[in-house]
Coordinates of C-alpha atoms and ligand atoms in Angstrom, one line a residue:
M822 CA 71.9 114.7 113.7
S823 CA 74.8 117.0 114.4
E824 CA 75.7 119.7 111.9
K825 CA 78.2 119.0 109.3
P826 CA 81.7 120.4 109.9
T827 CA 82.8 123.3 107.8
I828 CA 85.9 122.7 105.6
G829 CA 88.6 124.9 104.2
F830 CA 89.7 123.1 101.0
L831 CA 93.1 124.0 99.6
G832 CA 94.4 122.6 96.3
M833 CA 91.7 122.2 93.7
G834 CA 93.7 120.6 90.9
H835 CA 93.0 117.4 89.1
M836 CA 92.2 115.5 92.2
G837 CA 91.2 118.2 94.6
L838 CA 88.5 119.8 92.5
P839 CA 86.4 116.6 92.0
M840 CA 86.9 115.8 95.7
A841 CA 85.7 119.3 96.7
I842 CA 82.7 118.9 94.3
N843 CA 81.7 115.6 96.0
L844 CA 81.9 117.3 99.5
H845 CA 79.8 120.2 98.2
R846 CA 77.2 117.8 96.8
A847 CA 77.1 116.0 100.1
G848 CA 76.1 119.3 101.8
Y849 CA 79.4 120.4 103.3
Q850 CA 80.1 124.1 103.4
L851 CA 83.5 124.8 101.9
K852 CA 85.9 127.7 101.7
G853 CA 87.9 126.7 98.6
F854 CA 91.2 128.1 97.6
D855 CA 93.9 127.4 94.9
V856 CA 96.8 129.6 93.9
V857 CA 95.8 129.1 90.2
P858 CA 92.9 131.4 89.3
A859 CA 91.6 128.9 86.7
A860 CA 91.2 126.3 89.4
V861 CA 89.3 128.8 91.6
K862 CA 87.0 129.6 88.6
A863 CA 86.3 126.0 88.0
A864 CA 85.3 125.5 91.6
Q865 CA 83.0 128.6 91.5
E866 CA 81.4 127.2 88.4
A867 CA 80.7 124.0 90.3
G868 CA 78.9 126.1 93.0
I869 CA 81.7 125.9 95.6
Q870 CA 82.3 129.0 97.7
T871 CA 85.8 130.3 97.3
V872 CA 87.9 132.8 99.3
A873 CA 90.7 135.2 98.3
S874 CA 93.7 133.6 100.1
G875 CA 94.9 130.4 101.7
A876 CA 94.9 132.0 105.1
E877 CA 91.2 132.9 104.7
A878 CA 90.3 129.3 103.9
A879 CA 91.5 128.3 107.3
V880 CA 89.7 130.9 109.3
D881 CA 86.8 129.7 111.4
V882 CA 86.4 126.2 109.9
D883 CA 86.3 122.9 111.6
I884 CA 88.6 121.1 109.1
V885 CA 91.4 122.3 106.9
L886 CA 91.9 119.8 104.0
T887 CA 94.9 120.1 101.7
M888 CA 95.5 118.4 98.3
F889 CA 98.9 119.8 97.2
P890 CA 101.6 118.6 94.8
S891 CA 104.3 117.9 97.4
G892 CA 105.2 117.8 101.1
Q893 CA 107.1 121.1 100.8
H894 CA 103.9 122.8 99.7
V895 CA 102.2 121.4 102.7
L896 CA 104.9 122.4 105.2
D897 CA 105.2 125.9 103.8
A898 CA 101.5 126.5 103.9
Y899 CA 101.1 125.1 107.4
D900 CA 104.0 127.1 108.7
Q901 CA 103.4 130.4 106.9
Y902 CA 99.6 130.9 107.4
L903 CA 97.4 127.9 107.9
L904 CA 98.2 126.9 111.4
K905 CA 98.0 130.5 112.7
S906 CA 94.8 131.3 110.9
A907 CA 92.8 128.4 112.1
K908 CA 90.8 128.4 115.4
P909 CA 92.2 126.1 118.2
N910 CA 91.6 122.3 117.8
T911 CA 91.0 122.5 114.0
L912 CA 91.4 119.2 112.3
F913 CA 94.2 119.4 109.6
L914 CA 93.3 116.6 107.1
E915 CA 96.3 116.2 104.7
C916 CA 95.3 114.2 101.6
S917 CA 98.3 114.9 99.3
T918 CA 100.8 112.2 98.6
I919 CA 103.9 113.3 100.4
D920 CA 107.1 112.0 102.1
V921 CA 106.3 110.0 105.3
A922 CA 108.8 112.1 107.3
Q923 CA 107.3 115.3 106.1
A924 CA 103.8 114.0 106.9
R925 CA 105.0 113.3 110.5
Q926 CA 106.6 116.8 110.6
A927 CA 103.3 118.4 109.4
A928 CA 101.4 116.5 112.1
E929 CA 103.9 117.6 114.8
L930 CA 103.6 121.2 113.7
A931 CA 99.8 121.1 113.7
V932 CA 99.7 119.5 117.2
A933 CA 102.3 121.9 118.6
A934 CA 100.1 124.8 117.3
G935 CA 97.1 123.4 119.2
H936 CA 95.3 121.6 116.4
R937 CA 94.5 118.0 115.4
S938 CA 96.1 116.2 112.5
A939 CA 95.6 113.3 110.2
D940 CA 97.1 112.1 106.9
A941 CA 94.8 110.6 104.4
P942 CA 96.5 110.0 101.0
V943 CA 94.3 108.5 98.3
S944 CA 94.4 106.0 95.6
G945 CA 92.0 105.7 92.7
G946 CA 93.2 108.6 90.5
V947 CA 91.0 111.3 88.9
V948 CA 88.4 108.7 87.8
G949 CA 88.0 107.6 91.5
A950 CA 88.0 111.2 92.7
E951 CA 85.2 112.1 90.2
A952 CA 83.1 109.0 91.0
G953 CA 83.6 109.3 94.8
T954 CA 85.2 105.9 94.9
L955 CA 88.7 106.8 96.3
T956 CA 90.5 104.6 98.8
F957 CA 91.9 106.6 101.7
M958 CA 94.8 105.3 103.7
L959 CA 94.4 107.0 107.1
G960 CA 97.0 107.9 109.7
A961 CA 95.0 109.4 112.6
Q962 CA 94.3 109.3 116.3
A963 CA 91.6 106.9 117.3
E964 CA 89.5 109.7 118.9
D965 CA 89.3 111.6 115.5
L966 CA 88.3 108.5 113.5
A967 CA 84.5 108.9 113.5
E968 CA 84.7 112.6 112.4
I969 CA 87.2 111.9 109.7
T970 CA 85.4 108.8 108.4
E971 CA 82.2 110.7 107.9
V972 CA 83.9 113.3 105.8
L973 CA 86.0 110.9 103.7
E974 CA 82.9 108.8 103.0
S975 CA 81.6 111.6 100.7
M976 CA 84.7 111.3 98.6
G977 CA 85.6 107.6 98.8
K978 CA 84.3 104.1 99.2
R979 CA 87.1 102.5 101.3
I980 CA 88.9 104.0 104.3
V981 CA 91.7 102.0 105.9
H982 CA 92.9 103.2 109.3
C983 CA 96.6 102.3 109.1
G984 CA 97.8 103.7 112.5
G985 CA 98.9 107.1 113.9
Y986 CA 100.5 110.1 112.3
G987 CA 102.1 109.3 109.0
A988 CA 100.8 105.7 108.8
G989 CA 98.6 106.6 105.8
Q990 CA 101.5 107.9 103.8
A991 CA 103.6 104.9 104.9
A992 CA 101.0 102.5 103.6
K993 CA 100.6 104.4 100.3
V994 CA 104.4 104.4 99.7
C995 CA 104.7 100.7 100.4
N996 CA 101.8 99.9 98.1
N997 CA 103.0 102.0 95.3
M998 CA 106.6 100.7 95.5
L999 CA 105.1 97.2 95.1
L1000 CA 103.0 98.4 92.2
G1001 CA 106.0 100.0 90.4
I1002 CA 108.0 96.8 90.8
S1003 CA 105.1 94.5 89.7
M1004 CA 104.4 96.6 86.6
I1005 CA 108.0 96.3 85.5
G1006 CA 107.9 92.6 86.2
A1007 CA 104.6 92.2 84.2
A1008 CA 106.1 94.2 81.3
E1009 CA 109.3 92.1 81.3
A1010 CA 107.2 88.9 81.4
F1011 CA 105.1 89.9 78.4
V1012 CA 108.2 91.0 76.4
L1013 CA 109.9 87.8 77.2
G1014 CA 106.8 85.9 76.2
E1015 CA 106.7 87.7 72.8
R1016 CA 110.3 86.6 72.1
L1017 CA 109.5 83.1 73.1
G1018 CA 106.6 83.1 70.6
L1019 CA 103.7 83.4 73.0
E1020 CA 100.4 85.2 72.1
H1021 CA 99.6 87.9 74.6
Q1022 CA 96.2 86.3 75.3
A1023 CA 97.7 82.9 76.0
L1024 CA 100.2 84.3 78.5
Y1025 CA 97.5 86.5 80.1
D1026 CA 95.3 83.4 80.5
V1027 CA 98.0 81.7 82.4
I1028 CA 99.3 84.5 84.5
S1029 CA 95.8 85.8 85.5
S1030 CA 95.0 82.4 87.0
A1031 CA 98.4 81.4 88.2
S1032 CA 100.9 82.5 90.8
G1033 CA 102.1 85.5 88.8
Q1034 CA 98.6 87.1 89.1
C1035 CA 98.7 90.8 90.1
W1036 CA 96.8 94.1 89.6
A1037 CA 99.4 95.2 87.0
V1038 CA 98.4 92.2 84.8
T1039 CA 94.7 91.7 85.5
T1040 CA 93.6 95.4 85.7
N1041 CA 96.3 97.5 84.0
C1042 CA 97.6 94.9 81.6
P1043 CA 100.6 96.4 79.8
V1044 CA 99.8 94.9 76.4
P1045 CA 96.6 95.7 74.4
G1046 CA 93.9 93.0 74.1
P1047 CA 93.4 90.9 77.2
V1048 CA 92.0 93.6 79.4
P1049 CA 90.0 95.9 77.2
T1050 CA 89.9 98.8 79.8
S1051 CA 93.6 98.9 80.3
P1052 CA 95.5 102.0 79.0
A1053 CA 97.5 99.8 76.6
N1054 CA 94.3 99.7 74.5
R1055 CA 94.3 103.5 74.1
D1056 CA 98.0 104.1 73.2
Y1057 CA 98.9 104.3 76.9
Q1058 CA 96.9 107.4 77.7
P1059 CA 96.7 107.5 81.5
G1060 CA 95.3 106.1 83.8
F1061 CA 98.2 106.6 86.2
A1062 CA 100.8 108.8 84.6
A1063 CA 104.5 107.7 84.6
A1064 CA 105.4 111.1 86.3
L1065 CA 103.1 110.3 89.2
M1066 CA 104.7 106.8 89.5
A1067 CA 108.1 108.3 89.4
K1068 CA 107.1 110.8 92.1
D1069 CA 105.7 108.0 94.4
L1070 CA 108.8 105.8 93.9
G1071 CA 110.9 108.8 94.8
L1072 CA 109.0 109.0 98.1
A1073 CA 109.6 105.3 98.5
S1074 CA 113.3 105.8 98.0
S1075 CA 113.3 108.5 100.6
A1076 CA 111.5 106.2 103.0
L1077 CA 114.0 103.4 102.2
A1078 CA 116.9 105.7 103.0
H1079 CA 115.3 107.0 106.2
T1080 CA 114.7 103.5 107.5
D1081 CA 118.0 102.1 106.2
T1082 CA 116.1 99.4 104.3
D1083 CA 117.8 97.4 101.7
A1084 CA 115.2 97.2 99.0
Q1085 CA 117.0 96.8 95.7
L1086 CA 114.0 96.2 93.5
G1087 CA 112.2 99.3 94.9
S1088 CA 115.3 101.4 94.3
L1089 CA 115.8 100.1 90.8
A1090 CA 112.1 100.6 90.0
S1091 CA 112.5 104.2 91.2
A1092 CA 115.5 104.8 88.9
L1093 CA 113.8 103.2 85.9
Y1094 CA 110.6 105.1 86.3
R1095 CA 112.5 108.4 86.8
K1096 CA 114.4 107.8 83.5
F1097 CA 111.3 106.7 81.6
S1098 CA 109.3 109.8 82.8
D1099 CA 112.1 112.2 82.2
E1100 CA 112.7 110.9 78.6
G1101 CA 109.5 112.3 77.2
N1102 CA 107.0 109.9 78.8
A1103 CA 105.8 111.9 81.9
G1104 CA 102.2 111.9 80.6
T1105 CA 102.2 108.3 79.4
D1106 CA 100.4 105.7 81.5
F1107 CA 103.0 103.9 83.7
S1108 CA 102.3 100.6 81.9
G1109 CA 103.9 102.2 78.8
I1110 CA 107.2 101.3 80.3
I1111 CA 106.8 98.1 78.4
N1112 CA 107.7 99.9 75.2
A1113 CA 111.0 101.1 76.7
I1114 CA 111.7 97.6 77.9
R1115 CA 110.9 96.1 74.5
D1116 CA 113.1 98.6 72.6
G1117 CA 115.9 98.3 75.2
S1118 CA 116.0 102.1 75.9
L1119 CA 115.7 102.0 79.6
Ligands
LIG609 P1 97.5 119.0 90.7 O1 98.9 119.6 90.5 O2 96.6 118.9 89.6 O3 96.8 119.8 91.9 C1 97.5 120.4 93.0 C2 96.8 121.8 93.2 O4 97.4 122.4 94.4 C3 97.1 122.7 92.0 O5 95.9 123.2 91.5 C4 98.0 123.8 92.7 O6 97.7 125.1 92.1 C5 97.5 123.8 94.1 N1 98.3 124.4 95.1 C6 99.7 124.3 95.2 N2 100.1 125.0 96.3 C7 99.0 125.6 96.8 C8 98.7 126.5 97.9 N3 99.7 126.9 98.7 N4 97.5 126.9 98.2 C9 96.4 126.5 97.4 N5 96.6 125.7 96.3 C10 97.8 125.2 96.0 O7 97.8 117.6 91.3 P2 96.8 116.4 91.5 O8 96.9 115.4 90.4 O9 95.5 116.9 91.9 O10 97.4 115.7 92.8 C11 97.3 116.2 94.1 C12 97.9 115.3 95.1 O11 97.3 114.0 95.0 C13 99.4 115.0 94.8 O12 100.1 114.9 96.0 C14 99.4 113.7 94.0 O13 100.6 112.9 94.2 C15 98.2 113.0 94.7 N6 97.6 112.0 93.9 C16 97.3 112.2 92.6 C17 96.7 111.2 91.8 C18 96.3 111.5 90.4 O14 96.0 110.5 89.7 N7 96.4 112.7 89.9 C19 96.3 110.0 92.4 C20 96.6 109.8 93.8 C21 97.2 110.8 94.5

């Protein structure tokens, strides 16, 4: 069996740290780095080798994996130190959720600097990151697939190759735009049902087996009761925070503008989640938007 690739792992936050821990447990040698000292300390406590700078994390490794808050963080780090610190032909594996155009730009920069590139954003949240059950949406060249898949399998259970550079981010943005729209739709249906005198369970029993069936109802049901594990049963503790939904819908809006796509519901969902998040609900599960719909404050 060939030796495992070495990995520079940058961005060990809520998602990155458990992902790094799973790679470490699977026997990968990491050079971990985060700009926040507490994150570095947490990684060290988990047995992960850390280095003193982002540039150092990229030196003499086979893969540079980034898990950053935004596309600008990725482009800045690539441009300022990562691409020039890495040895030729390093694989830049970008796992953050970022703008599709910025993902393509990051790939172009990496390739122009003599490296390889792939985007592999995730879904599954912190719970999935900890359990190693993330889904990866992969934008990569066919010749890199085997190498990438082997690494991602230590952190996730499903890897979907969506196409070339940026295709992973494109798939993520389309999925999350649909999720934002469908959660608002589910919430509106339950509020309307309440006002028409329907019990939540009765409406759930119909929707979950009828044509309105969707993940927003059957897994993340916005009312307490019918799905005991949904955040509605724990006062809307996330789960998937409204701030993250607002971020992802902002990326969807950017993609809609770039592609001149008339998607009125996607644009409206983006505006509604931005307002909901900004008005004191950033840390609330995104299904909590039902409360703003019910009280008419959106
Ligand atoms: P986070 O803010 O907890 O972690 C990001 C980490 O990157 C932070 O620790 C930050 O200090 C670090 N960082 C920023 N710039 C850096 C640099 N130049 N060098 C090294 N470290 C740097 O965010 P998160 O929740 O872990 O999310 C990470 C990414 O994953 C985001 O793009 C997010 O949209 C995406 N995502 C998050 C979730 C979720 O449920 N949290 C789910 C799916 C996808």
